[in-house]
Amino acid sequence: MSRVYNFSAGPAVLPEEVLLEAQAELLDYQGCGMSVMEMSHRTKVFDSIIEGAEADLRELMNIPDDYEVLFIAGGATLQFAQVPMNLMKNRVADYIVTGQWAKKAYQEAAIYGKANKIASSEDKTFSYIPDCSDLPVSPDADYVYICENNTIYGTKYKTLPNTKGKLLVADVSSCFLSEPVDVTKYGLLFGGVQKNIGPAGMCIVIIRKDLITDDVLEGTPTIMKYKTQADAHSLYNTPNCFCIYMCGKVFKWLKKMGGLEEMKKRNEKKAALLYDYLDSSKLFKGTVRKEDRSLMNVPFIIGDAEKEAKFVKEADAAGLKSLKGHRSVGGMRASIYNAMPYEGVVKLVEFMKKFEEENL
């Protein structure tokens, strides 16, 4: 078996150990004679899978009892509509636009009420996080919304915005479980799991219980109400059973690795190796303001489209996969999520040094 180093932004690299465990259980999950992909979500066996996954996530993130954990199909993009449908009581919400996904969420919210763009970094191609210490927060806003880590542009909030007492809602898709987080600072946080946790097709929503009510926007489909999902413990309809199972395995792997404090140390070490090289390189250049750099997504450029295409092609041939930048920005991007081993970043930097010597 020849495994490559997969730098894809999502669906992304999963821990090899987890994949091998799932492979061993594919035909027969723990002696029940069938795969998790085949079993009913109404069985005691699946109950133990989903309950175990939630318990491990609560332990990893230290999620308080007054927060609900929901496993919802549809990925993070579904939340761009589900959040305003459930939380936009006054039909007003404030959005900080720091990338494509925050922009899409802002545009979606405008369908349901008044969405105010109270800060943006679009003026410099989303290459920084704006100062959020004294924002013009709307007095009647139901919440302030951020995308905490911007996958495409490689920026990350190091300090959460001052919401002036308003509820904070955050899309944490690409920094989910990469470091410790204080859940109590958010009213709701959510993330698509396909970047740092599991296979594509699902989102995890962590929401304060007092926000889960029947008071939702008129016309909200039953399945889109957080209350429907919470009352049914994420089993209102057939959930993404296999994805929940895989996420549960990743949670156990994270606990075994030492939890989120340990993951933060590992992620800082990997990111430092790559950023230090980019800062010293004469050929490659990072695109993000230093103080706003993501630990998870590292975009970089050469500034010559021909050389960039050559780099991506040669890197791919060398087993360093999915380094082409997002179509909206070009260049290159290395996503170095939890499951990317340190050795993978070492190999990437070695290859970049060699390419630099040959192409300067």
Coordinates of C-alpha atoms in Angstrom, one line a residue:
M1 CA 0.0 0.0 0.0
S2 CA 1.4 3.4 -1.0
R3 CA -0.1 6.3 0.8
V4 CA 0.4 9.8 -0.5
Y5 CA 0.6 13.1 1.5
N6 CA -2.8 14.6 0.9
F7 CA -2.9 18.4 1.4
S8 CA -6.5 18.7 0.2
A9 CA -8.7 21.3 1.9
G10 CA -11.6 18.9 2.2
P11 CA -12.6 16.2 1.9
A12 CA -9.2 15.8 3.6
V13 CA -6.7 13.5 5.1
L14 CA -7.9 11.1 7.9
P15 CA -5.8 9.3 10.4
E16 CA -4.4 6.1 8.9
E17 CA -5.1 4.3 12.2
V18 CA -8.8 5.2 11.9
L19 CA -9.1 4.1 8.3
L20 CA -7.5 0.8 9.1
E21 CA -10.0 0.3 12.1
A22 CA -12.9 1.1 9.8
Q23 CA -11.6 -1.3 7.2
A24 CA -11.4 -4.1 9.7
E25 CA -15.0 -3.5 10.8
L26 CA -16.4 -2.9 7.3
L27 CA -18.1 -6.2 6.9
D28 CA -18.8 -7.0 10.5
Y29 CA -19.1 -4.2 13.2
Q30 CA -18.0 -5.7 16.5
G31 CA -19.6 -9.1 15.9
C32 CA -23.1 -7.9 14.8
G33 CA -22.6 -9.5 11.4
M34 CA -23.2 -6.3 9.3
S35 CA -21.5 -3.1 8.4
V36 CA -22.4 0.3 10.1
M37 CA -23.5 1.3 6.5
E38 CA -26.1 -1.4 6.6
M39 CA -27.6 -1.2 10.1
S40 CA -30.7 0.7 11.1
H41 CA -30.2 4.0 13.0
R42 CA -32.9 2.8 15.4
T43 CA -30.9 -0.1 16.8
K44 CA -29.2 -0.3 20.2
V45 CA -25.9 -0.9 18.4
F46 CA -26.2 2.5 16.5
D47 CA -27.4 4.2 19.7
S48 CA -24.1 3.3 21.3
I49 CA -22.2 4.6 18.3
I50 CA -23.9 8.1 18.3
E51 CA -24.0 8.4 22.1
G52 CA -20.3 7.4 22.3
A53 CA -19.4 10.0 19.6
E54 CA -21.2 12.7 21.4
A55 CA -19.7 11.9 24.8
D56 CA -16.2 11.9 23.4
L57 CA -16.7 15.2 21.6
R58 CA -18.1 16.7 24.8
E59 CA -15.0 15.5 26.7
L60 CA -12.6 16.8 24.1
M61 CA -14.1 20.2 23.9
N62 CA -15.3 20.5 27.5
I63 CA -18.9 21.2 26.2
P64 CA -21.1 22.3 29.1
D65 CA -24.4 20.6 29.8
D66 CA -26.4 23.7 28.7
Y67 CA -25.2 23.1 25.2
E68 CA -26.7 20.7 22.7
V69 CA -24.6 18.7 20.2
L70 CA -26.4 18.0 16.9
F71 CA -25.2 15.8 14.0
I72 CA -26.9 17.3 11.0
A73 CA -26.7 16.2 7.3
G74 CA -25.9 18.8 4.6
G75 CA -22.5 20.1 5.5
A76 CA -21.7 23.6 6.8
T77 CA -23.4 25.3 3.8
L78 CA -26.8 24.2 5.1
Q79 CA -26.2 26.2 8.2
F80 CA -26.0 29.4 6.2
A81 CA -29.8 29.1 6.0
Q82 CA -30.5 27.1 9.1
V83 CA -28.9 29.7 11.4
P84 CA -31.1 32.7 10.3
M85 CA -34.2 30.5 10.1
N86 CA -33.8 29.7 13.8
L87 CA -32.1 32.7 15.3
M88 CA -33.1 35.7 13.3
K89 CA -36.0 36.7 15.6
N90 CA -35.8 40.4 14.8
R91 CA -34.9 39.7 11.2
V92 CA -31.6 41.5 11.7
A93 CA -28.1 40.0 11.9
D94 CA -24.5 41.3 11.6
Y95 CA -21.9 39.6 9.5
I96 CA -18.1 39.9 9.4
V97 CA -17.0 38.9 5.9
T98 CA -13.5 37.5 5.8
G99 CA -13.7 35.1 2.9
Q100 CA -15.9 33.2 0.4
W101 CA -17.8 31.2 3.0
A102 CA -18.6 34.1 5.3
K103 CA -19.7 36.0 2.2
K104 CA -22.0 33.2 1.1
A105 CA -23.5 33.0 4.6
Y106 CA -24.1 36.8 4.6
Q107 CA -25.8 36.6 1.2
E108 CA -28.0 33.7 2.4
A109 CA -29.0 35.6 5.5
A110 CA -30.2 38.5 3.4
I111 CA -32.9 36.2 2.1
Y112 CA -34.4 36.0 5.6
G113 CA -34.0 39.5 6.9
K114 CA -31.6 42.4 7.1
A115 CA -28.0 41.2 7.0
N116 CA -25.5 43.9 7.9
K117 CA -21.9 43.6 6.8
I118 CA -20.2 45.3 9.8
A119 CA -16.6 44.5 8.8
S120 CA -14.8 43.0 5.8
S121 CA -11.3 42.2 4.5
E122 CA -12.4 41.9 0.9
D123 CA -10.4 45.1 0.0
K124 CA -7.2 43.1 0.3
T125 CA -8.4 39.8 -1.1
F126 CA -9.3 38.5 2.3
S127 CA -5.6 38.3 3.3
Y128 CA -6.2 39.6 6.9
I129 CA -8.7 39.6 9.7
P130 CA -10.1 43.1 10.4
D131 CA -9.9 44.8 13.8
C132 CA -13.0 43.6 15.6
S133 CA -12.5 45.3 18.9
D134 CA -15.0 48.1 18.4
L135 CA -17.4 47.2 15.6
P136 CA -20.6 49.0 14.7
V137 CA -22.8 46.2 16.1
S138 CA -26.5 46.8 15.3
P139 CA -28.6 47.4 18.5
D140 CA -31.3 45.1 17.2
A141 CA -29.1 42.4 15.8
D142 CA -30.0 38.8 16.8
Y143 CA -26.4 37.7 16.5
V144 CA -22.9 38.5 15.1
Y145 CA -21.6 35.9 12.6
I146 CA -18.0 34.9 11.7
C147 CA -16.2 32.3 9.8
E148 CA -13.4 31.7 12.3
N149 CA -10.8 30.0 10.0
N150 CA -10.9 30.9 6.3
T151 CA -10.0 27.7 4.4
I152 CA -9.5 29.4 1.0
Y153 CA -7.5 32.4 2.2
G154 CA -5.6 30.9 5.2
T155 CA -6.7 33.4 7.8
K156 CA -7.8 32.7 11.4
Y157 CA -9.2 34.9 14.2
K158 CA -6.8 34.9 17.1
T159 CA -9.2 37.0 19.2
L160 CA -12.9 36.7 18.9
P161 CA -14.8 39.8 18.0
N162 CA -16.3 42.1 20.6
T163 CA -20.0 41.5 19.9
K164 CA -21.1 44.1 22.5
G165 CA -23.2 41.5 24.3
K166 CA -24.8 40.0 21.2
L167 CA -24.8 36.3 20.5
L168 CA -21.7 35.0 18.6
V169 CA -22.3 32.5 15.8
A170 CA -19.2 30.9 14.3
D171 CA -18.4 28.6 11.4
V172 CA -15.4 26.7 12.6
S173 CA -15.3 24.1 9.8
S174 CA -11.6 24.1 9.1
C175 CA -10.2 24.8 12.6
F176 CA -12.6 22.3 14.3
L177 CA -10.7 20.4 17.1
S178 CA -7.4 21.8 16.0
E179 CA -6.9 23.5 19.4
P180 CA -8.8 24.0 22.7
V181 CA -11.8 26.3 22.5
D182 CA -14.1 28.0 25.1
V183 CA -17.5 26.9 24.0
T184 CA -19.2 29.3 26.4
K185 CA -18.0 32.3 24.3
Y186 CA -20.4 31.2 21.5
G187 CA -24.1 31.0 21.3
L188 CA -23.7 28.5 18.4
L189 CA -20.7 27.1 16.6
F190 CA -20.8 24.7 13.7
G191 CA -18.5 22.9 11.3
G192 CA -18.6 20.7 8.3
V193 CA -16.7 17.6 9.3
Q194 CA -14.9 16.8 6.0
K195 CA -11.9 19.0 6.8
N196 CA -10.6 18.0 10.1
I197 CA -12.9 15.2 11.5
G198 CA -14.4 12.8 9.1
P199 CA -15.9 12.0 5.6
A200 CA -18.0 14.6 3.8
G201 CA -21.7 15.0 4.2
M202 CA -22.4 16.1 7.7
C203 CA -22.1 19.1 10.0
I204 CA -21.8 19.2 13.8
V205 CA -23.7 22.0 15.5
I206 CA -23.0 23.0 19.1
I207 CA -25.8 25.3 20.3
R208 CA -26.8 26.8 23.7
K209 CA -30.0 25.1 24.8
D210 CA -31.9 28.3 25.5
L211 CA -31.6 29.1 21.8
I212 CA -33.5 26.0 20.8
T213 CA -37.1 27.0 20.6
D214 CA -40.3 26.8 18.4
D215 CA -40.0 30.5 17.8
V216 CA -38.5 30.3 14.3
L217 CA -39.1 32.1 11.0
E218 CA -42.4 31.3 9.4
G219 CA -42.0 28.7 6.7
T220 CA -39.0 27.0 8.3
P221 CA -39.2 23.3 7.3
T222 CA -39.7 21.0 10.2
I223 CA -36.4 19.2 9.6
M224 CA -34.6 22.6 9.6
K225 CA -35.6 23.5 13.2
Y226 CA -32.9 22.9 15.7
K227 CA -35.7 21.9 18.1
T228 CA -36.7 19.0 15.8
Q229 CA -33.2 17.8 15.7
A230 CA -32.5 18.2 19.5
D231 CA -35.8 16.6 20.6
A232 CA -34.9 13.5 18.4
H233 CA -31.3 13.5 19.5
S234 CA -30.2 13.9 15.8
L235 CA -32.3 10.9 14.8
Y236 CA -35.4 12.7 13.5
N237 CA -34.7 11.1 10.1
T238 CA -32.0 8.7 9.0
P239 CA -28.7 10.5 9.7
N240 CA -25.4 10.0 8.0
C241 CA -24.7 6.9 10.1
F242 CA -21.3 6.0 8.6
C243 CA -20.0 9.6 9.0
I244 CA -21.1 9.7 12.6
Y245 CA -19.3 6.4 13.2
M246 CA -16.1 7.7 11.5
C247 CA -16.2 11.0 13.4
G248 CA -16.6 8.9 16.6
K249 CA -13.4 7.0 15.7
V250 CA -11.5 10.3 15.1
F251 CA -12.7 11.6 18.5
K252 CA -11.2 8.5 20.2
W253 CA -8.0 9.0 18.2
L254 CA -7.7 12.6 19.3
K255 CA -8.2 11.5 23.0
K256 CA -5.5 8.9 22.5
M257 CA -3.2 11.5 21.0
G258 CA -3.5 13.6 24.1
G259 CA -6.5 15.8 23.4
L260 CA -6.8 19.3 21.9
E261 CA -3.8 20.8 23.9
E262 CA -1.6 18.3 22.3
M263 CA -3.1 18.8 18.9
K264 CA -2.5 22.5 19.2
K265 CA 1.2 21.9 19.9
R266 CA 1.5 19.5 17.0
N267 CA -0.3 21.9 14.6
E268 CA 1.9 24.9 15.7
K269 CA 5.0 22.8 15.1
K270 CA 3.9 21.8 11.6
A271 CA 2.7 25.3 10.7
A272 CA 5.9 26.9 12.0
L273 CA 8.0 24.7 9.8
L274 CA 6.2 25.7 6.6
Y275 CA 5.8 29.4 7.5
D276 CA 9.4 29.8 8.5
Y277 CA 10.5 28.4 5.1
L278 CA 8.0 30.7 3.3
D279 CA 9.4 33.7 5.2
S280 CA 13.0 32.9 4.1
S281 CA 12.3 31.7 0.6
K282 CA 13.3 33.8 -2.5
L283 CA 10.8 32.0 -4.7
F284 CA 7.7 31.3 -2.6
K285 CA 5.7 33.8 -0.7
G286 CA 2.9 33.5 1.9
T287 CA -0.2 35.6 1.1
V288 CA -1.6 36.2 4.7
R289 CA -0.7 39.0 7.1
K290 CA 1.6 37.2 9.7
E291 CA -0.6 37.8 12.8
D292 CA -3.6 36.3 11.1
R293 CA -2.1 33.1 9.7
S294 CA -4.1 29.9 10.0
L295 CA -2.5 26.8 11.5
M296 CA -4.6 24.6 9.2
N297 CA -4.6 26.2 5.7
V298 CA -1.4 27.7 4.3
P299 CA -1.7 29.5 0.9
F300 CA 1.4 30.6 -1.0
I301 CA 2.4 31.9 -4.4
I302 CA 5.3 32.2 -6.8
G303 CA 3.7 35.0 -8.8
D304 CA 4.3 33.3 -12.1
A305 CA 1.4 31.1 -13.3
E306 CA 3.6 28.9 -15.4
K307 CA 6.0 28.1 -12.6
E308 CA 3.1 27.5 -10.2
A309 CA 1.5 25.0 -12.6
K310 CA 4.9 23.3 -12.9
F311 CA 5.2 23.2 -9.1
V312 CA 1.8 21.6 -8.6
K313 CA 2.4 19.0 -11.4
E314 CA 5.8 18.0 -10.1
A315 CA 4.7 17.9 -6.5
D316 CA 1.8 15.7 -7.5
A317 CA 4.1 13.3 -9.2
A318 CA 6.3 13.2 -6.0
G319 CA 3.3 12.1 -3.9
L320 CA 2.4 15.6 -2.6
K321 CA -1.2 15.8 -3.6
S322 CA -3.9 18.6 -3.9
L323 CA -1.6 21.6 -3.6
K324 CA -3.3 23.7 -6.2
G325 CA -4.9 26.8 -4.7
H326 CA -8.6 27.4 -4.7
R327 CA -9.9 28.5 -8.2
S328 CA -10.9 31.9 -6.8
V329 CA -7.3 32.8 -5.7
G330 CA -4.9 30.6 -7.7
G331 CA -1.4 29.9 -6.4
M332 CA -1.0 27.0 -4.0
R333 CA -2.4 25.9 -0.7
A334 CA -1.3 23.3 1.8
S335 CA -4.0 22.2 4.2
I336 CA -2.2 20.6 7.2
Y337 CA -5.1 19.4 9.4
N338 CA -4.7 17.3 12.5
A339 CA -4.2 14.0 10.6
M340 CA -1.4 15.4 8.4
P341 CA 1.8 14.0 10.0
Y342 CA 4.8 16.2 10.7
E343 CA 6.7 14.1 8.2
G344 CA 4.3 15.2 5.5
V345 CA 5.2 18.9 6.0
V346 CA 8.9 18.0 6.2
K347 CA 8.6 16.3 2.8
L348 CA 6.7 19.3 1.4
V349 CA 9.4 21.8 2.6
E350 CA 12.2 19.6 1.2
F351 CA 10.4 19.5 -2.1
M352 CA 9.9 23.3 -2.2
K353 CA 13.6 23.9 -1.4
K354 CA 14.6 21.6 -4.2
F355 CA 12.1 23.3 -6.6
E356 CA 13.4 26.7 -5.6
E357 CA 17.0 25.7 -6.3
E358 CA 16.0 24.5 -9.8
N359 CA 13.7 27.3 -10.7
L360 CA 15.0 30.6 -9.3

